[in-house]
Short mmCIF file of C-alpha atoms and ligand atoms in Angstrom, two decimals:
data_model
loop_
_atom_site.label_atom_id
_atom_site.label_comp_id
_atom_site.label_asym_id
_atom_site.label_seq_id
_atom_site.Cartn_x
_atom_site.Cartn_y
_atom_site.Cartn_z
CA MET V 1 -0.38 0.03 -0.01
CA ASN V 2 1.53 3.22 -0.99
CA ASN V 3 1.14 5.99 1.58
CA GLN V 4 1.11 9.03 -0.90
CA PHE V 5 -1.46 10.66 1.42
CA PHE V 6 1.26 12.66 3.60
CA PRO V 7 1.86 16.61 3.13
CA ASN V 8 5.42 17.93 1.90
CA ASP V 9 5.47 19.71 5.39
CA PHE V 10 4.69 16.69 7.11
CA LEU V 11 6.49 16.94 10.86
CA TRP V 12 8.54 13.74 10.81
CA GLY V 13 9.58 13.77 14.29
CA ALA V 14 10.30 11.93 17.48
CA SER V 15 9.85 12.71 21.48
CA THR V 16 11.63 12.68 24.84
CA SER V 17 11.06 14.43 28.14
CA ALA V 18 13.49 16.23 30.32
CA PHE V 19 13.65 13.89 33.49
CA GLN V 20 13.73 10.52 31.34
CA VAL V 21 16.65 11.80 29.28
CA GLU V 22 19.05 14.68 30.50
CA GLY V 23 20.71 13.25 33.11
CA ALA V 24 22.36 15.86 35.77
CA ALA V 25 19.53 16.28 37.85
CA TYR V 26 21.55 17.34 40.45
CA ALA V 27 23.81 19.42 38.97
CA GLU V 28 24.31 22.59 37.00
CA GLY V 29 21.95 24.88 39.06
CA LYS V 30 18.94 22.21 38.59
CA GLY V 31 16.69 22.28 41.23
CA ILE V 32 14.57 19.14 42.72
CA SER V 33 11.78 18.07 41.22
CA VAL V 34 8.55 15.52 42.03
CA ALA V 35 10.29 13.11 39.16
CA ASP V 36 13.30 13.28 40.75
CA LEU V 37 12.44 12.21 44.26
CA ARG V 38 9.89 9.68 43.00
CA THR V 39 12.29 7.78 41.08
CA LYS V 40 14.90 8.17 44.02
CA LYS V 41 12.68 5.83 45.93
CA LYS V 42 12.65 3.06 44.04
CA ASN V 43 15.73 3.14 43.08
CA HIS V 44 17.01 -0.25 44.60
CA ILE V 45 14.80 -1.52 41.84
CA GLN V 46 15.34 0.89 39.12
CA MET V 47 17.21 3.79 37.48
CA ASP V 48 16.40 7.31 38.77
CA THR V 49 17.03 10.39 37.13
CA THR V 50 20.66 11.35 38.54
CA VAL V 51 22.33 10.32 34.86
CA THR V 52 19.82 8.09 32.92
CA VAL V 53 21.17 8.95 29.47
CA ASP V 54 22.79 11.89 30.12
CA HIS V 55 22.04 13.07 27.31
CA TYR V 56 22.62 16.78 29.02
CA HIS V 57 26.16 15.96 28.26
CA HIS V 58 25.47 14.03 25.32
CA LEU V 59 23.70 16.85 23.28
CA GLU V 60 25.48 17.69 20.05
CA GLU V 61 26.11 13.91 19.76
CA ASP V 62 22.46 13.09 19.73
CA VAL V 63 21.21 16.28 17.76
CA GLN V 64 23.72 15.19 15.27
CA LEU V 65 21.96 11.77 15.11
CA MET V 66 18.59 13.22 14.93
CA VAL V 67 20.31 14.95 11.89
CA GLU V 68 21.18 11.71 10.49
CA LEU V 69 17.95 10.21 11.04
CA GLY V 70 16.39 12.99 9.25
CA LEU V 71 13.77 14.27 11.80
CA LYS V 72 11.68 17.24 10.61
CA ALA V 73 10.80 18.34 14.42
CA TYR V 74 11.70 16.87 17.78
CA ARG V 75 9.79 17.15 20.90
CA PHE V 76 11.36 17.50 24.15
CA SER V 77 10.46 19.36 27.47
CA ILE V 78 12.04 21.99 29.16
CA SER V 79 12.42 20.85 33.03
CA TRP V 80 11.01 23.48 34.94
CA THR V 81 13.94 23.47 37.67
CA ARG V 82 16.75 23.71 35.70
CA ILE V 83 14.91 27.30 34.63
CA PHE V 84 13.67 28.26 38.18
CA PRO V 85 15.42 25.92 41.13
CA ASN V 86 12.77 26.60 43.65
CA GLY V 87 10.24 26.80 41.17
CA ASP V 88 9.22 30.47 41.10
CA THR V 89 11.23 33.64 39.48
CA LYS V 90 13.31 34.59 42.82
CA GLU V 91 15.86 32.43 41.64
CA ILE V 92 17.29 31.91 37.66
CA ASN V 93 19.46 29.60 36.44
CA PRO V 94 22.07 30.87 33.92
CA LYS V 95 23.10 27.41 33.11
CA GLY V 96 19.94 25.75 32.65
CA VAL V 97 18.48 29.19 30.22
CA GLU V 98 21.70 28.49 28.18
CA PHE V 99 21.16 24.60 27.61
CA TYR V 100 18.14 25.51 26.05
CA HIS V 101 19.28 28.03 23.98
CA ARG V 102 22.14 25.49 22.76
CA LEU V 103 19.55 22.62 21.95
CA ILE V 104 17.16 25.12 20.03
CA ASP V 105 19.80 26.70 18.52
CA LEU V 106 21.05 22.98 17.13
CA LEU V 107 18.03 22.40 16.09
CA ASN V 108 17.36 25.47 14.10
CA ALA V 109 20.50 25.41 12.61
CA ASN V 110 19.80 21.61 11.25
CA GLY V 111 16.08 22.37 9.74
CA ILE V 112 14.41 20.75 12.84
CA GLU V 113 11.49 22.10 14.21
CA PRO V 114 11.47 22.20 18.12
CA ILE V 115 8.37 21.10 19.69
CA VAL V 116 8.63 22.32 23.49
CA THR V 117 6.94 20.95 25.99
CA MET V 118 6.75 23.27 28.93
CA PHE V 119 6.09 20.54 31.84
CA HIS V 120 6.15 17.05 31.58
CA PHE V 121 5.71 15.13 35.19
CA ASP V 122 8.82 16.70 36.67
CA TYR V 123 6.93 19.80 39.07
CA PRO V 124 9.13 21.47 41.21
CA MET V 125 9.62 19.98 44.91
CA SER V 126 9.85 23.35 46.25
CA LEU V 127 6.60 24.54 45.33
CA ILE V 128 4.39 21.03 47.03
CA GLU V 129 6.61 22.30 50.27
CA LYS V 130 5.33 25.60 49.88
CA PHE V 131 1.71 25.29 48.93
CA GLY V 132 1.16 21.54 48.34
CA GLY V 133 1.19 22.19 44.54
CA TRP V 134 -1.21 21.40 42.03
CA GLU V 135 -4.09 21.30 44.15
CA SER V 136 -3.38 24.81 45.54
CA LYS V 137 -4.76 28.26 43.39
CA GLN V 138 -1.33 29.34 43.99
CA SER V 139 -0.05 26.66 41.25
CA ILE V 140 -1.47 29.42 38.61
CA ASN V 141 0.51 31.68 38.73
CA SER V 142 3.63 29.71 39.18
CA PHE V 143 3.04 28.04 35.94
CA PHE V 144 1.87 31.34 34.55
CA ASP V 145 4.95 32.71 35.12
CA TYR V 146 7.20 30.10 34.24
CA ALA V 147 5.48 30.21 31.08
CA THR V 148 5.68 33.76 30.38
CA PHE V 149 9.64 32.85 31.32
CA LEU V 150 10.00 30.93 27.85
CA LEU V 151 7.69 32.86 25.70
CA LYS V 152 9.90 35.53 26.05
CA GLU V 153 13.00 33.84 26.03
CA TYR V 154 12.58 31.49 23.28
CA GLY V 155 9.14 32.73 21.65
CA SER V 156 11.38 34.06 18.45
CA LYS V 157 12.97 30.55 17.93
CA VAL V 158 10.15 28.06 18.60
CA THR V 159 6.86 28.08 16.83
CA TYR V 160 5.32 24.84 18.73
CA TRP V 161 4.32 24.98 22.53
CA LEU V 162 3.34 22.40 24.48
CA THR V 163 1.81 23.59 28.03
CA ILE V 164 1.39 20.46 29.92
CA ASN V 165 2.10 16.79 29.11
CA GLU V 166 -0.51 14.51 29.86
CA GLN V 167 -2.29 16.04 32.50
CA ASN V 168 -5.04 13.56 32.85
CA VAL V 169 -2.61 10.69 33.33
CA MET V 170 -1.11 12.90 36.20
CA VAL V 171 -4.59 13.16 37.73
CA ASN V 172 -5.28 9.32 37.49
CA GLN V 173 -1.80 8.64 38.95
CA PRO V 174 -1.44 11.67 41.61
CA ASP V 175 1.70 10.56 42.64
CA ILE V 176 3.39 11.66 39.29
CA MET V 177 2.15 15.25 40.88
CA GLY V 178 3.40 14.78 44.20
CA ILE V 179 -0.14 14.82 45.21
CA GLU V 180 -0.75 11.63 47.83
CA ASP V 181 -2.74 10.67 50.39
CA THR V 182 -4.22 7.40 52.05
CA ASP V 183 -7.90 8.04 51.91
CA SER V 184 -8.78 6.80 48.01
CA SER V 185 -11.63 9.34 48.17
CA GLU V 186 -9.53 12.75 49.66
CA LEU V 187 -6.68 12.01 46.88
CA TYR V 188 -9.65 11.51 44.30
CA LYS V 189 -10.47 15.12 45.40
CA LYS V 190 -7.32 17.01 45.24
CA ALA V 191 -6.71 15.31 42.23
CA GLN V 192 -10.31 17.20 40.66
CA TYR V 193 -8.71 20.22 42.56
CA ALA V 194 -5.52 19.71 40.66
CA ASN V 195 -7.09 19.03 37.27
CA ILE V 196 -9.25 22.09 37.49
CA ASN V 197 -6.06 24.48 38.36
CA MET V 198 -3.70 22.98 35.82
CA CYS V 199 -6.90 24.10 32.95
CA ILE V 200 -7.35 27.62 34.05
CA ALA V 201 -3.06 27.93 34.39
CA GLN V 202 -3.05 26.44 30.60
CA ALA V 203 -6.17 28.76 29.76
CA LYS V 204 -4.11 31.55 30.40
CA VAL V 205 -1.02 30.97 28.77
CA PHE V 206 -3.28 30.25 25.51
CA SER V 207 -4.88 33.99 26.10
CA LEU V 208 -0.96 35.19 26.48
CA VAL V 209 0.11 33.40 23.33
CA GLU V 210 -3.14 33.84 21.39
CA HIS V 211 -2.56 38.17 22.37
CA LYS V 212 1.03 38.77 22.35
CA TYR V 213 2.58 35.60 20.18
CA PRO V 214 0.01 34.97 17.70
CA LYS V 215 2.27 33.18 15.33
CA LEU V 216 2.83 30.67 17.75
CA LYS V 217 1.22 27.43 18.30
CA VAL V 218 0.13 26.33 21.68
CA GLY V 219 -1.98 23.23 22.92
CA PRO V 220 -1.93 20.92 25.48
CA ALA V 221 -0.25 17.31 25.23
CA VAL V 222 -3.03 14.96 26.17
CA SER V 223 -3.19 10.87 26.49
CA TYR V 224 -5.84 9.63 24.61
CA ILE V 225 -7.02 6.03 25.62
CA THR V 226 -8.69 4.36 22.66
CA ALA V 227 -11.41 2.34 25.36
CA LEU V 228 -12.59 -0.78 23.28
CA PRO V 229 -15.58 -3.10 25.41
CA GLU V 230 -14.33 -6.31 27.00
CA ASN V 231 -18.09 -7.39 25.06
CA GLY V 232 -20.73 -6.24 22.93
CA THR V 233 -23.25 -5.14 25.20
CA SER V 234 -24.85 -1.75 25.34
CA GLU V 235 -23.47 -1.30 29.15
CA ASN V 236 -19.93 -2.52 27.88
CA VAL V 237 -19.98 -0.58 24.80
CA LEU V 238 -21.50 2.82 27.20
CA LEU V 239 -18.25 2.17 29.91
CA ALA V 240 -16.08 2.51 27.21
CA LYS V 241 -16.90 5.45 25.93
CA THR V 242 -17.30 7.25 29.21
CA ILE V 243 -14.16 6.07 29.91
CA GLU V 244 -12.65 8.43 26.56
CA ASP V 245 -15.06 11.14 27.22
CA MET V 246 -13.94 11.41 31.11
CA PHE V 247 -10.27 10.50 30.67
CA SER V 248 -9.35 12.05 27.63
CA PHE V 249 -12.47 14.12 26.01
CA SER V 250 -13.29 16.51 29.28
CA LEU V 251 -9.80 17.55 29.12
CA MET V 252 -9.58 18.26 25.63
CA ASP V 253 -12.72 20.50 25.62
CA ILE V 254 -12.11 22.32 28.34
CA SER V 255 -8.63 23.19 26.59
CA LEU V 256 -10.27 23.40 22.78
CA ARG V 257 -13.69 24.24 23.59
CA GLY V 258 -12.99 26.50 26.69
CA LYS V 259 -15.83 24.44 28.55
CA ILE V 260 -16.60 22.02 31.24
CA PRO V 261 -18.40 19.33 30.25
CA GLN V 262 -21.89 18.64 31.91
CA GLN V 263 -20.90 14.21 32.30
CA TYR V 264 -17.86 15.63 33.83
CA LEU V 265 -19.03 17.94 36.38
CA ASN V 266 -22.00 15.12 37.16
CA MET V 267 -19.02 12.54 37.52
CA LEU V 268 -17.64 14.70 40.61
CA GLU V 269 -21.31 15.54 41.84
CA ASN V 270 -21.74 12.18 42.07
CA ALA V 271 -18.68 11.44 43.99
CA GLY V 272 -19.45 14.75 46.15
CA ILE V 273 -16.92 17.19 44.75
CA SER V 274 -17.88 20.45 44.09
CA LEU V 275 -14.79 22.29 41.81
CA PRO V 276 -13.45 24.89 43.14
CA ILE V 277 -14.12 27.98 40.22
CA SER V 278 -14.82 31.42 40.36
CA LYS V 279 -16.87 32.89 37.68
CA GLU V 280 -13.67 35.36 36.60
CA GLU V 281 -12.15 31.30 36.10
CA MET V 282 -14.57 30.19 34.08
CA LYS V 283 -14.60 32.91 31.65
CA ILE V 284 -10.72 32.69 31.56
CA LEU V 285 -11.14 29.12 30.68
CA SER V 286 -13.68 30.28 28.06
CA GLU V 287 -11.44 32.72 26.42
CA GLY V 288 -8.17 31.16 26.39
CA THR V 289 -8.09 28.37 24.21
CA ALA V 290 -5.42 25.98 22.51
CA ASN V 291 -5.11 26.33 18.45
CA TYR V 292 -4.13 22.89 17.81
CA LEU V 293 -3.95 19.85 19.59
CA ALA V 294 -1.38 17.36 20.60
CA VAL V 295 -1.64 13.61 21.40
CA ASN V 296 0.06 10.68 22.83
CA TRP V 297 -1.72 7.48 22.14
CA TYR V 298 0.14 3.98 22.51
CA CYS V 299 -2.70 1.23 21.93
CA THR V 300 -6.19 0.29 22.57
CA THR V 301 -7.30 -0.61 26.03
CA THR V 302 -10.28 -2.84 27.10
CA PHE V 303 -12.11 -2.35 29.70
CA ARG V 304 -14.80 -3.99 32.07
CA GLN V 305 -16.37 -2.61 35.37
CA LYS V 306 -15.72 -4.03 38.51
CA ASP V 307 -18.32 -5.67 40.63
CA VAL V 308 -19.03 -3.14 43.12
CA PHE V 309 -18.94 0.81 41.15
CA ASP V 310 -18.03 3.20 44.00
CA PRO V 311 -19.17 6.92 42.67
CA LYS V 312 -16.35 8.42 45.66
CA LYS V 313 -13.23 6.60 43.54
CA ALA V 314 -11.70 7.53 40.49
CA LEU V 315 -13.16 6.28 37.37
CA MET V 316 -10.60 4.55 36.34
CA GLU V 317 -10.35 2.57 40.15
CA ASN V 318 -13.91 1.42 39.27
CA VAL V 319 -12.69 -0.45 35.93
CA GLU V 320 -10.47 -3.45 35.35
CA VAL V 321 -8.41 -3.50 32.44
CA CYS V 322 -8.30 -6.95 30.54
CA LYS V 323 -7.20 -8.50 27.97
CA SER V 324 -8.70 -9.12 24.05
CA LYS V 325 -7.74 -12.12 22.72
CA TRP V 326 -7.59 -10.76 19.16
CA LEU V 327 -4.44 -8.43 20.32
CA GLU V 328 -0.77 -9.39 20.66
CA TYR V 329 0.48 -7.76 23.53
CA THR V 330 4.09 -6.12 24.94
CA ASN V 331 5.44 -7.40 27.93
CA TRP V 332 4.04 -4.67 30.04
CA GLY V 333 0.26 -4.93 28.83
CA TRP V 334 0.00 -2.17 25.82
CA SER V 335 -1.52 -4.06 22.67
CA PHE V 336 -0.79 -4.11 19.16
CA ASP V 337 -3.66 -2.24 17.64
CA PRO V 338 -2.35 0.18 14.81
CA VAL V 339 -5.79 0.21 13.32
CA GLY V 340 -6.46 2.21 16.68
CA ILE V 341 -4.87 5.16 16.02
CA ARG V 342 -7.36 5.86 13.05
CA TYR V 343 -10.53 5.40 14.64
CA ALA V 344 -9.13 8.08 17.55
CA LEU V 345 -8.06 10.01 14.71
CA GLN V 346 -11.16 9.96 13.34
CA GLN V 347 -12.76 10.73 16.61
CA LEU V 348 -11.05 13.60 16.75
CA HIS V 349 -11.71 14.82 13.37
CA ASP V 350 -15.39 14.34 14.36
CA ARG V 351 -14.96 16.48 17.60
CA TYR V 352 -13.26 19.11 16.46
CA PRO V 353 -12.81 18.93 13.08
CA ASP V 354 -10.66 22.48 12.57
CA ILE V 355 -7.79 21.89 14.67
CA PRO V 356 -4.80 20.30 13.36
CA VAL V 357 -3.50 17.54 15.64
CA LEU V 358 0.23 16.31 16.30
CA ILE V 359 0.87 12.93 17.59
CA THR V 360 3.56 13.57 20.12
CA GLU V 361 3.98 9.91 21.68
CA CYS V 362 3.40 6.66 19.98
CA GLY V 363 5.67 3.56 20.26
CA TRP V 364 6.50 0.09 21.10
CA SER V 365 8.67 -0.67 24.61
CA ASP V 366 10.43 -3.77 24.55
CA THR V 367 13.41 -5.38 26.30
CA ASP V 368 15.86 -4.46 23.00
CA GLU V 369 19.49 -6.58 22.98
CA LEU V 370 22.62 -5.18 21.90
CA VAL V 371 23.74 -8.55 19.66
CA ASP V 372 27.35 -7.99 18.11
CA GLY V 373 26.64 -3.90 17.72
CA LYS V 374 23.04 -4.48 16.18
CA ILE V 375 19.68 -4.25 17.70
CA TYR V 376 17.08 -6.32 15.85
CA ASP V 377 13.87 -4.27 16.83
CA ASN V 378 11.83 -5.83 14.50
CA LYS V 379 8.48 -6.15 16.50
CA ARG V 380 9.27 -1.74 16.51
CA ILE V 381 9.38 -1.79 13.49
CA ALA V 382 6.03 -3.79 12.63
CA TYR V 383 4.89 -1.55 15.29
CA LEU V 384 5.59 2.12 13.01
CA ASN V 385 5.15 0.62 10.03
CA ASP V 386 1.42 -0.32 10.39
CA HIS V 387 0.82 2.48 12.62
CA ILE V 388 2.46 4.75 10.00
CA HIS V 389 0.35 3.22 7.09
CA GLN V 390 -2.94 3.76 9.21
CA LEU V 391 -2.33 7.74 9.61
CA GLY V 392 -1.78 8.02 6.31
CA LEU V 393 -5.32 6.49 5.53
CA SER V 394 -6.31 9.08 8.12
CA ILE V 395 -5.18 11.96 6.13
CA ARG V 396 -6.68 10.37 3.43
CA ASP V 397 -10.30 9.85 5.48
CA GLY V 398 -9.70 14.18 5.94
CA VAL V 399 -8.02 14.36 9.37
CA ASN V 400 -5.65 17.16 9.83
CA LEU V 401 -3.03 15.77 10.69
CA ILE V 402 0.42 17.92 10.87
CA GLY V 403 3.07 15.18 12.42
CA PHE V 404 4.17 12.39 13.69
CA CYS V 405 6.35 11.85 16.46
CA PRO V 406 7.38 8.62 18.15
CA TRP V 407 7.75 7.98 21.68
CA SER V 408 11.12 8.02 21.94
CA PHE V 409 13.59 9.37 20.11
CA ILE V 410 16.41 7.87 22.29
CA ASP V 411 16.04 4.69 24.87
CA LEU V 412 15.32 6.54 28.51
CA LEU V 413 14.03 6.65 31.61
CA SER V 414 10.68 4.71 31.61
CA VAL V 415 8.00 6.66 33.87
CA ASN V 416 7.45 3.01 35.86
CA ASP V 417 9.28 0.18 34.86
CA GLY V 418 12.82 2.25 34.48
CA MET V 419 15.56 1.15 31.97
CA ASP V 420 14.66 -2.54 31.30
CA LYS V 421 11.72 -1.11 29.40
CA ARG V 422 12.95 0.63 25.81
CA TYR V 423 11.64 2.52 23.10
CA GLY V 424 13.85 4.46 21.25
CA LEU V 425 15.27 4.76 17.65
CA VAL V 426 18.24 4.77 19.43
CA TYR V 427 19.62 2.29 21.75
CA VAL V 428 21.95 3.73 24.86
CA ASP V 429 24.49 1.09 26.08
CA ARG V 430 23.50 0.86 30.15
CA ASP V 431 21.08 -0.76 32.47
CA ASN V 432 19.50 0.20 35.25
CA PHE V 433 22.43 0.25 37.40
CA ASN V 434 25.68 0.35 35.22
CA GLU V 435 26.40 3.19 33.31
CA ARG V 436 28.82 0.90 31.19
CA SER V 437 29.94 2.57 27.69
CA MET V 438 26.72 5.17 27.27
CA LYS V 439 27.78 4.74 23.98
CA ARG V 440 24.62 5.37 20.99
CA TYR V 441 23.59 2.96 18.27
CA LYS V 442 21.15 3.00 15.78
CA LYS V 443 18.28 0.09 16.06
CA GLU V 444 17.35 -1.57 12.95
CA SER V 445 13.76 0.81 13.68
CA PHE V 446 16.26 3.82 12.98
CA TYR V 447 16.83 3.22 9.97
CA PHE V 448 13.59 2.10 8.81
CA TYR V 449 11.92 5.30 10.16
CA LYS V 450 14.60 7.21 8.15
CA LYS V 451 13.24 6.10 5.12
CA VAL V 452 10.00 6.73 6.05
CA ILE V 453 11.40 10.05 6.73
CA SER V 454 12.98 10.33 3.17
CA SER V 455 10.47 8.98 1.17
CA ASN V 456 7.44 11.03 2.85
CA GLY V 457 5.93 7.88 4.17
CA HIS V 458 5.40 6.25 1.04
CA ASN V 459 8.45 3.55 2.09
CA THR V 460 6.73 1.08 4.37
CA LEU V 461 7.10 -2.52 4.69
CA ASN V 462 3.93 -2.68 3.29
CA GLU V 463 5.11 -1.75 -0.46
C1 BG6 J 501 3.52 9.04 28.51
C2 BG6 J 501 4.68 9.80 29.01
O1 BG6 J 501 2.60 8.39 29.96
O2 BG6 J 501 3.91 7.53 28.05
C3 BG6 J 501 5.87 9.50 29.15
O3 BG6 J 501 4.36 11.18 28.40
C4 BG6 J 501 6.20 8.08 29.03
O4 BG6 J 501 6.78 10.38 29.19
C5 BG6 J 501 5.14 7.42 27.95
O5 BG6 J 501 7.38 7.17 29.09
C6 BG6 J 501 5.52 5.73 28.27
O6 BG6 J 501 4.99 5.27 29.72
P1 BG6 J 501 6.15 4.33 30.20
O7 BG6 J 501 5.42 4.81 31.93
O8 BG6 J 501 5.75 2.85 29.83
O9 BG6 J 501 7.24 4.96 30.54
#
């Protein structure tokens, strides 16, 4: 099958995030983030953020690999505490500011479009200590100040901005943003407060961009779980739809339409939660909307309802993930279901027909072994091939898809599973506990994706 549907300016990219690749976590003036502490607590079973794949000290080499790969775009995040060590404007770390100038300048000099996420799971610890982080209203201005600084500093060099990575994942796994509570209904409430504060904070940034930087693109990076029903009963089909509506579309609706969906408010009412949001803040939401949408999509997930439904618990705690007999899975239970991405993109197109969509994560994780200097990651090649094929069909369907940034450019620290779970197109010679040579090796998927890019999506395995 010929994928001749990709426009010439399609952003063939790849993604990473700061705490997962940079290392230098306790050096060069950087302050401590939640991600640093969260991984440090687990460093008896996996790698933490201290060194990871040391991108901070391999910057030129890594960008050279991006050039060789032929990337048109690179999506990465800025570490908040590398810029503001304490999370606020009182102290600015010049080395951190300079590091991202170097990266952005290198990308631009090589014709690679920088796509910058402002905040990707690495909230400043000092703001948590000071006021509790995202669950407090004070978090709104802290993020706004940080975003304002980034736009002023790098706005002339970066067109594509993403405010918050996977806010919806953090709300469902609140420890990622440093929010904890032993009581699950309290935790649910705190997470929902954090959710609305993040929405207000990013809406302020959307407005700022619209009025002060009208040429820039700004949007959220939302995790989109395509939910499949375990069986064909209406009850189960509705459950799957509700999961998508509540997990992904409620956030997209707020970000793109400026409205809080009634169904989401009902769900909170059933849990006895009323959102702390004033009339002025409602106005901020309705006036500040995103001008494009970034989506992290990996797979479809099959769900069933648990026997007992507790409305005071998060929706995701009331459902069980189950395996579909039709699908193949990674070692970590993520399915291989490429048609799912076409279905997801059609849903997005139906709901937001005028909004350009960028895929900012999509990838296959594996243990990947180095054999005589090579990594034969055939499963990842098949995954990329089949998903890219579906992307071509989606564009043909009329979806306004502007780019594809698979996760990940290079092997990195997985959020939940350390270094055993690799996603990269580039292999790094280290494991959870030994830094080894840190040498970079191009996986077979690197060569495959290089061909895809150079032929603008035509050269896939199906041909
Ligand atoms: C997304 C995150 O949730 O999924 C990434 O934005 C993360 O940061 C990716 O790495 C895969 O999840 P995990 O747990 O396998 O690293």
